[in-house]
Amino acid sequence: MVQARAEELRRLLNHAAHAYYVLDAPVMEDPVYDRLYRELVALEEADPELIRPDSPTRRVGGAPAEGFTSVAHRIPLLSLDNAFSHEELDVWYARLLKVLDREPPAGSPAAALPMVGELKIDGNALALSYEQGVLVRAATRGDGEQGEEITANVRTIRSVPLRLDLEQPPAWVEVRGEAFIPESTFAAINAERTGRGEPPFANPRNACAGTLRQLDPKVVASRGLSFFAYTLHLPEDWQAGPPEASHEAAVPRSQWQALAWLKAAGFRVNPHCALCPDLAAVKAFCDCWEQDRRGLPYATDGVVVKLDDLRLQEEAGFTQKAPRWAIALKYAAEEAPSRLLRLTCQVGRTGVVTPVAEFEPVPLAGTTVSRATLHNADRLAELDLCAGDTIVVRKAGEIIPEVVRVLRDLRPEGATRLELPPTCPECGSALVREEGEAATRCVNNGCPAILRGSLRHWVSKGALDVDGLGIKLIEQLVDRGLVASIPDLYRLDAALLASLERMGDTSAAKLVAALEASKRQPWHRQLYGLGIHHVGEVNARALARAFPSAAALEAAALAEEAGEGGDRLTAVFGIGAEIAQSLRQWFATPANRALLEQLAQLGFSLAAPTEPDGGSDGDGGPPAATPLAGLTFVLTGTLPALSRSAAQGLIEAAGGKVTGSVSRRTSYVVAGEEAGSKLTKAQALGVAVLDEDGLRALLAADPPCS
């Protein structure tokens, strides 16, 4: 009897909360809700075995957390590419048609593909995991592969269902959406903080991010966050039920159906979305909301456009960072006038000198800004800046401050025109601007600014990923003359490090260990860390696959520099003439070759994990065979020691390819804990399945004969 009453109370209270927070259609008076809620609390306190994860009493409560743990997303939570005009939207759509092999013949109109337009909510992306219909985990975006687990905090968001409103929920479902703070709530929070003498939040997005990372769920609950769901991932083999099951619960075949599914399952879905038959309708939708968004009770900075057909989405696929089938059209940035105070200069790791305008602080798109980069001398001349000018500032994409124009009518009489200095502000060396280049550079390799930038890049997350070596410590090491090159980092000892500011014996020992561990990073990370001009993370991976050692890459570059060996560099997919020229110049510089020799002496492999016998001898011949050449892998679940990005790096460095979906062409599926539907599909198709030990064994095996 008591158990049945508790079950009934949970059902009534969850139904009332859904009607109030999701549907905006209350079905129960507040006093009635409070009475039923207190009754359920009393029953659960008397018999804790009655407590269920989906009980409304679980939304707030529990001791504050000691910290957040990092968790791997079952499915990567990627960001979107941006467009800032109808013209850029046209370019994206043309590129999409090309990927889908639907390019129109010359002179013919483009094919019309249905798309969904959704308001881009200015909040924080969340990944919600449900098992058997019950919320079991919530995580932040993080780096897209891993985020912070914040389940206790997300339980306090009333528009997030603790249990899906489905008769036959799937074994698991991943729901993605945006947590946000309504404008009225944000104003009330800031008024309260100001009253307590605390600094106000800069904007609702920052307030939301800070709230989600609160260690005490009760603080999160007090701030009234809300949530809009916008996409989901279901097991590929899930069936919603018998044919008579409701349409809303059926497996979605389109984004529009996915939104209906989410709504039927109990989520709040943004009502301001549209199914658009073609690109013209998408543009009309975007134009409409550019004006109307200002009347919304929450912040939005654009429209997300998605290809509607989920099958076509899968066919279009992803780049390394974003889906090809979706784009965010960002609205024009807010502008504000300010008075220019001074012009300063920054020197980057490649010696490029960037002018920076410093001006009186102005509030802009939710934050206060007081400086903006001016890119180069040409942009400085184009703006025609003078000391004391009144300038107009905006945020490009509502993120990066930029100077748009000068209000010349307000220029002080006799104002001095501003130009780049003739010498480096860091080392005093003469600055150089080569013919045909926009950048002005310091070419002194001993410049402290260049050294600091090179060291920051070398230890960054995408390169050697050395934890504990931040900007302040690098500045100390350079300013005290303790480090004059990258190899010098690996000659530091714990005793010396412990003597520096903000360092102690424990942190010094950890840093020495982290530096030693970084020597085992894969070849493509080492290549990216060298900071060769124009060689980014993606290009470094491509080059490392084509040239599995520094010796092989050096041989190809020097052969081309000498006019020999053909065009092996540009033969690599994604490597153009500009990157090839940078590689030739870098390897032709004696100091850079000496750097590689020193790194090798320190224990860096500067090569892919396995260098097979009889492979490339570094003379510019074909790249050596690699153990995973020609093999395709799919990663799923959580591996014991390797992160997904680390496993992908090892596979690609060994010549393999990593894809996101399982097919008969997949060579291996590497499965960890909570592998999910990809493992099930692999087993059904007879695809070989490896665990982490099996992957490592495969990496260590002899490569196939070529």
PDB file of C-alpha atoms in Angstrom, residues 36-219:
ATOM      1  CA  LEU A  36       1.685  16.009  -2.118  1.00  0.00           C
ATOM      2  CA  TYR A  37       5.406  16.759  -2.185  1.00  0.00           C
ATOM      3  CA  ARG A  38       5.608  16.820   1.620  1.00  0.00           C
ATOM      4  CA  GLU A  39       3.694  13.552   1.767  1.00  0.00           C
ATOM      5  CA  LEU A  40       6.215  11.891  -0.571  1.00  0.00           C
ATOM      6  CA  VAL A  41       9.142  13.275   1.433  1.00  0.00           C
ATOM      7  CA  ALA A  42       7.636  11.808   4.623  1.00  0.00           C
ATOM      8  CA  LEU A  43       7.148   8.385   3.011  1.00  0.00           C
ATOM      9  CA  GLU A  44      10.725   8.303   1.687  1.00  0.00           C
ATOM     10  CA  GLU A  45      12.196   9.435   5.006  1.00  0.00           C
ATOM     11  CA  ALA A  46      10.274   6.696   6.817  1.00  0.00           C
ATOM     12  CA  ASP A  47      11.359   4.056   4.294  1.00  0.00           C
ATOM     13  CA  PRO A  48      14.449   5.003   2.201  1.00  0.00           C
ATOM     14  CA  GLU A  49      13.929   1.910   0.040  1.00  0.00           C
ATOM     15  CA  LEU A  50      11.026   3.791  -1.570  1.00  0.00           C
ATOM     16  CA  ILE A  51      13.421   6.384  -3.044  1.00  0.00           C
ATOM     17  CA  ARG A  52      13.776   6.148  -6.823  1.00  0.00           C
ATOM     18  CA  PRO A  53      16.137   8.065  -9.164  1.00  0.00           C
ATOM     19  CA  ASP A  54      13.152   9.702 -10.858  1.00  0.00           C
ATOM     20  CA  SER A  55      11.563  10.931  -7.644  1.00  0.00           C
ATOM     21  CA  PRO A  56      10.940  14.706  -7.636  1.00  0.00           C
ATOM     22  CA  THR A  57      12.556  14.797  -4.187  1.00  0.00           C
ATOM     23  CA  ARG A  58      15.891  13.969  -5.911  1.00  0.00           C
ATOM     24  CA  ARG A  59      15.985  17.286  -7.762  1.00  0.00           C
ATOM     25  CA  VAL A  60      17.538  19.111  -4.821  1.00  0.00           C
ATOM     26  CA  GLY A  61      19.476  17.581  -1.999  1.00  0.00           C
ATOM     27  CA  GLY A  62      22.640  15.748  -1.099  1.00  0.00           C
ATOM     28  CA  ALA A  63      25.952  17.021   0.143  1.00  0.00           C
ATOM     29  CA  PRO A  64      28.000  19.380  -2.020  1.00  0.00           C
ATOM     30  CA  ALA A  65      30.405  17.608  -4.374  1.00  0.00           C
ATOM     31  CA  GLU A  66      34.156  17.727  -3.778  1.00  0.00           C
ATOM     32  CA  GLY A  67      34.808  18.245  -7.490  1.00  0.00           C
ATOM     33  CA  PHE A  68      33.815  17.072 -10.949  1.00  0.00           C
ATOM     34  CA  THR A  69      35.127  14.035 -12.770  1.00  0.00           C
ATOM     35  CA  SER A  70      35.868  13.877 -16.478  1.00  0.00           C
ATOM     36  CA  VAL A  71      33.700  11.453 -18.456  1.00  0.00           C
ATOM     37  CA  ALA A  72      33.862  10.327 -22.083  1.00  0.00           C
ATOM     38  CA  HIS A  73      30.835  11.143 -24.212  1.00  0.00           C
ATOM     39  CA  ARG A  74      29.203   8.070 -25.697  1.00  0.00           C
ATOM     40  CA  ILE A  75      28.834  10.107 -28.901  1.00  0.00           C
ATOM     41  CA  PRO A  76      31.097  13.156 -29.511  1.00  0.00           C
ATOM     42  CA  LEU A  77      29.434  16.481 -28.690  1.00  0.00           C
ATOM     43  CA  LEU A  78      30.798  18.643 -31.498  1.00  0.00           C
ATOM     44  CA  SER A  79      30.495  22.370 -32.033  1.00  0.00           C
ATOM     45  CA  LEU A  80      29.160  23.957 -35.228  1.00  0.00           C
ATOM     46  CA  ASP A  81      30.808  25.920 -38.001  1.00  0.00           C
ATOM     47  CA  ASN A  82      29.566  29.506 -38.277  1.00  0.00           C
ATOM     48  CA  ALA A  83      28.227  31.678 -41.073  1.00  0.00           C
ATOM     49  CA  PHE A  84      27.742  35.443 -40.766  1.00  0.00           C
ATOM     50  CA  SER A  85      25.780  36.260 -43.918  1.00  0.00           C
ATOM     51  CA  HIS A  86      23.436  34.844 -46.549  1.00  0.00           C
ATOM     52  CA  GLU A  87      26.430  34.569 -48.883  1.00  0.00           C
ATOM     53  CA  GLU A  88      28.298  32.347 -46.426  1.00  0.00           C
ATOM     54  CA  LEU A  89      25.129  30.295 -46.019  1.00  0.00           C
ATOM     55  CA  ASP A  90      25.107  29.830 -49.817  1.00  0.00           C
ATOM     56  CA  VAL A  91      28.721  28.632 -49.722  1.00  0.00           C
ATOM     57  CA  TRP A  92      27.901  26.108 -46.985  1.00  0.00           C
ATOM     58  CA  TYR A  93      24.886  24.810 -48.905  1.00  0.00           C
ATOM     59  CA  ALA A  94      26.883  24.438 -52.131  1.00  0.00           C
ATOM     60  CA  ARG A  95      29.551  22.531 -50.218  1.00  0.00           C
ATOM     61  CA  LEU A  96      26.869  20.293 -48.692  1.00  0.00           C
ATOM     62  CA  LEU A  97      25.414  19.493 -52.127  1.00  0.00           C
ATOM     63  CA  LYS A  98      28.897  18.623 -53.360  1.00  0.00           C
ATOM     64  CA  VAL A  99      29.493  16.234 -50.451  1.00  0.00           C
ATOM     65  CA  LEU A 100      26.121  14.583 -51.148  1.00  0.00           C
ATOM     66  CA  ASP A 101      26.959  14.374 -54.875  1.00  0.00           C
ATOM     67  CA  ARG A 102      23.987  16.593 -55.737  1.00  0.00           C
ATOM     68  CA  GLU A 103      25.746  19.475 -57.447  1.00  0.00           C
ATOM     69  CA  PRO A 104      23.491  20.996 -60.123  1.00  0.00           C
ATOM     70  CA  PRO A 105      24.669  21.123 -63.741  1.00  0.00           C
ATOM     71  CA  ALA A 106      26.058  24.469 -64.866  1.00  0.00           C
ATOM     72  CA  GLY A 107      23.264  27.024 -65.140  1.00  0.00           C
ATOM     73  CA  SER A 108      20.719  24.870 -63.297  1.00  0.00           C
ATOM     74  CA  PRO A 109      19.183  25.774 -59.937  1.00  0.00           C
ATOM     75  CA  ALA A 110      20.464  24.005 -56.824  1.00  0.00           C
ATOM     76  CA  ALA A 111      18.524  21.028 -55.511  1.00  0.00           C
ATOM     77  CA  ALA A 112      16.070  21.862 -52.715  1.00  0.00           C
ATOM     78  CA  LEU A 113      16.763  19.889 -49.533  1.00  0.00           C
ATOM     79  CA  PRO A 114      14.388  20.291 -46.546  1.00  0.00           C
ATOM     80  CA  MET A 115      16.107  21.847 -43.543  1.00  0.00           C
ATOM     81  CA  VAL A 116      15.157  22.732 -39.986  1.00  0.00           C
ATOM     82  CA  GLY A 117      15.796  26.177 -38.536  1.00  0.00           C
ATOM     83  CA  GLU A 118      16.169  26.424 -34.747  1.00  0.00           C
ATOM     84  CA  LEU A 119      17.036  29.421 -32.616  1.00  0.00           C
ATOM     85  CA  LYS A 120      20.611  29.290 -31.321  1.00  0.00           C
ATOM     86  CA  ILE A 121      20.211  29.624 -27.557  1.00  0.00           C
ATOM     87  CA  ASP A 122      23.009  31.505 -25.822  1.00  0.00           C
ATOM     88  CA  GLY A 123      23.705  28.993 -23.064  1.00  0.00           C
ATOM     89  CA  ASN A 124      25.760  25.886 -22.363  1.00  0.00           C
ATOM     90  CA  ALA A 125      25.545  22.575 -24.211  1.00  0.00           C
ATOM     91  CA  LEU A 126      24.739  19.480 -22.157  1.00  0.00           C
ATOM     92  CA  ALA A 127      24.744  15.751 -22.895  1.00  0.00           C
ATOM     93  CA  LEU A 128      22.068  13.805 -20.994  1.00  0.00           C
ATOM     94  CA  SER A 129      22.246  10.004 -20.758  1.00  0.00           C
ATOM     95  CA  TYR A 130      19.130   7.952 -20.011  1.00  0.00           C
ATOM     96  CA  GLU A 131      19.015   4.214 -19.336  1.00  0.00           C
ATOM     97  CA  GLN A 132      15.697   2.376 -19.365  1.00  0.00           C
ATOM     98  CA  GLY A 133      14.099   5.824 -19.420  1.00  0.00           C
ATOM     99  CA  VAL A 134      15.824   7.176 -16.275  1.00  0.00           C
ATOM    100  CA  LEU A 135      18.388  10.005 -16.212  1.00  0.00           C
ATOM    101  CA  VAL A 136      21.708   8.466 -15.147  1.00  0.00           C
ATOM    102  CA  ARG A 137      24.283  11.042 -16.231  1.00  0.00           C
ATOM    103  CA  ALA A 138      24.640  14.632 -17.359  1.00  0.00           C
ATOM    104  CA  ALA A 139      27.859  16.142 -18.675  1.00  0.00           C
ATOM    105  CA  THR A 140      29.163  19.414 -20.078  1.00  0.00           C
ATOM    106  CA  ARG A 141      30.498  19.662 -23.641  1.00  0.00           C
ATOM    107  CA  GLY A 142      34.145  19.837 -22.536  1.00  0.00           C
ATOM    108  CA  ASP A 143      36.366  19.230 -25.559  1.00  0.00           C
ATOM    109  CA  GLY A 144      33.630  17.360 -27.394  1.00  0.00           C
ATOM    110  CA  GLU A 145      35.108  13.961 -26.557  1.00  0.00           C
ATOM    111  CA  GLN A 146      35.088  14.341 -22.768  1.00  0.00           C
ATOM    112  CA  GLY A 147      33.175  16.631 -20.428  1.00  0.00           C
ATOM    113  CA  GLU A 148      32.572  17.149 -16.727  1.00  0.00           C
ATOM    114  CA  GLU A 149      29.976  14.970 -15.041  1.00  0.00           C
ATOM    115  CA  ILE A 150      27.409  17.304 -13.372  1.00  0.00           C
ATOM    116  CA  THR A 151      24.419  14.995 -12.898  1.00  0.00           C
ATOM    117  CA  ALA A 152      23.485  16.244  -9.429  1.00  0.00           C
ATOM    118  CA  ASN A 153      23.319  19.818 -10.690  1.00  0.00           C
ATOM    119  CA  VAL A 154      21.307  19.011 -13.805  1.00  0.00           C
ATOM    120  CA  ARG A 155      18.750  17.113 -11.706  1.00  0.00           C
ATOM    121  CA  THR A 156      17.782  20.485 -10.245  1.00  0.00           C
ATOM    122  CA  ILE A 157      16.708  21.824 -13.672  1.00  0.00           C
ATOM    123  CA  ARG A 158      12.943  21.397 -13.642  1.00  0.00           C
ATOM    124  CA  SER A 159      12.583  21.187 -17.422  1.00  0.00           C
ATOM    125  CA  VAL A 160      14.918  18.179 -17.561  1.00  0.00           C
ATOM    126  CA  PRO A 161      12.802  15.025 -17.047  1.00  0.00           C
ATOM    127  CA  LEU A 162      14.208  12.559 -14.533  1.00  0.00           C
ATOM    128  CA  ARG A 163      12.230   9.827 -16.305  1.00  0.00           C
ATOM    129  CA  LEU A 164      11.148   9.819 -19.936  1.00  0.00           C
ATOM    130  CA  ASP A 165       7.414  10.005 -20.526  1.00  0.00           C
ATOM    131  CA  LEU A 166       7.384   6.850 -22.676  1.00  0.00           C
ATOM    132  CA  GLU A 167       5.650   3.529 -22.128  1.00  0.00           C
ATOM    133  CA  GLN A 168       8.505   1.584 -23.723  1.00  0.00           C
ATOM    134  CA  PRO A 169      11.717   3.657 -23.422  1.00  0.00           C
ATOM    135  CA  PRO A 170      14.875   2.506 -25.241  1.00  0.00           C
ATOM    136  CA  ALA A 171      17.683   0.762 -23.353  1.00  0.00           C
ATOM    137  CA  TRP A 172      19.617   4.010 -23.651  1.00  0.00           C
ATOM    138  CA  VAL A 173      19.196   7.402 -25.245  1.00  0.00           C
ATOM    139  CA  GLU A 174      21.532  10.394 -25.477  1.00  0.00           C
ATOM    140  CA  VAL A 175      19.811  13.778 -25.490  1.00  0.00           C
ATOM    141  CA  ARG A 176      21.671  16.972 -26.366  1.00  0.00           C
ATOM    142  CA  GLY A 177      20.451  20.438 -25.587  1.00  0.00           C
ATOM    143  CA  GLU A 178      21.201  23.842 -24.134  1.00  0.00           C
ATOM    144  CA  ALA A 179      20.976  24.903 -20.501  1.00  0.00           C
ATOM    145  CA  PHE A 180      20.330  28.617 -20.059  1.00  0.00           C
ATOM    146  CA  ILE A 181      19.229  31.285 -17.607  1.00  0.00           C
ATOM    147  CA  PRO A 182      16.175  33.391 -18.610  1.00  0.00           C
ATOM    148  CA  GLU A 183      16.785  37.145 -18.819  1.00  0.00           C
ATOM    149  CA  SER A 184      14.472  37.981 -15.900  1.00  0.00           C
ATOM    150  CA  THR A 185      16.154  35.390 -13.684  1.00  0.00           C
ATOM    151  CA  PHE A 186      19.562  36.695 -14.716  1.00  0.00           C
ATOM    152  CA  ALA A 187      18.594  40.252 -13.752  1.00  0.00           C
ATOM    153  CA  ALA A 188      17.330  39.056 -10.349  1.00  0.00           C
ATOM    154  CA  ILE A 189      20.544  37.074  -9.722  1.00  0.00           C
ATOM    155  CA  ASN A 190      22.716  40.092 -10.521  1.00  0.00           C
ATOM    156  CA  ALA A 191      20.589  42.376  -8.354  1.00  0.00           C
ATOM    157  CA  GLU A 192      21.020  39.955  -5.466  1.00  0.00           C
ATOM    158  CA  ARG A 193      24.789  39.665  -6.036  1.00  0.00           C
ATOM    159  CA  THR A 194      25.188  43.442  -6.227  1.00  0.00           C
ATOM    160  CA  GLY A 195      23.226  43.791  -2.994  1.00  0.00           C
ATOM    161  CA  ARG A 196      25.678  41.429  -1.280  1.00  0.00           C
ATOM    162  CA  GLY A 197      28.641  43.396  -2.612  1.00  0.00           C
ATOM    163  CA  GLU A 198      29.572  40.668  -5.093  1.00  0.00           C
ATOM    164  CA  PRO A 199      30.498  41.387  -8.733  1.00  0.00           C
ATOM    165  CA  PRO A 200      27.612  40.798 -11.167  1.00  0.00           C
ATOM    166  CA  PHE A 201      27.820  38.161 -13.891  1.00  0.00           C
ATOM    167  CA  ALA A 202      28.811  39.582 -17.292  1.00  0.00           C
ATOM    168  CA  ASN A 203      26.035  37.832 -19.235  1.00  0.00           C
ATOM    169  CA  PRO A 204      23.512  34.978 -18.903  1.00  0.00           C
ATOM    170  CA  ARG A 205      25.809  32.474 -20.623  1.00  0.00           C
ATOM    171  CA  ASN A 206      28.619  33.098 -18.144  1.00  0.00           C
ATOM    172  CA  ALA A 207      26.155  32.929 -15.265  1.00  0.00           C
ATOM    173  CA  CYS A 208      24.848  29.605 -16.563  1.00  0.00           C
ATOM    174  CA  ALA A 209      28.348  28.145 -16.979  1.00  0.00           C
ATOM    175  CA  GLY A 210      29.340  29.225 -13.478  1.00  0.00           C
ATOM    176  CA  THR A 211      26.125  27.844 -12.041  1.00  0.00           C
ATOM    177  CA  LEU A 212      26.519  24.428 -13.657  1.00  0.00           C
ATOM    178  CA  ARG A 213      29.968  24.112 -12.080  1.00  0.00           C
ATOM    179  CA  GLN A 214      28.758  24.910  -8.578  1.00  0.00           C
ATOM    180  CA  LEU A 215      29.707  22.158  -6.127  1.00  0.00           C
ATOM    181  CA  ASP A 216      26.456  22.558  -4.180  1.00  0.00           C
ATOM    182  CA  PRO A 217      23.327  21.473  -6.101  1.00  0.00           C
ATOM    183  CA  LYS A 218      21.184  23.644  -3.804  1.00  0.00           C
ATOM    184  CA  VAL A 219      22.910  26.749  -5.193  1.00  0.00           C
TER     185      VAL A 219
END
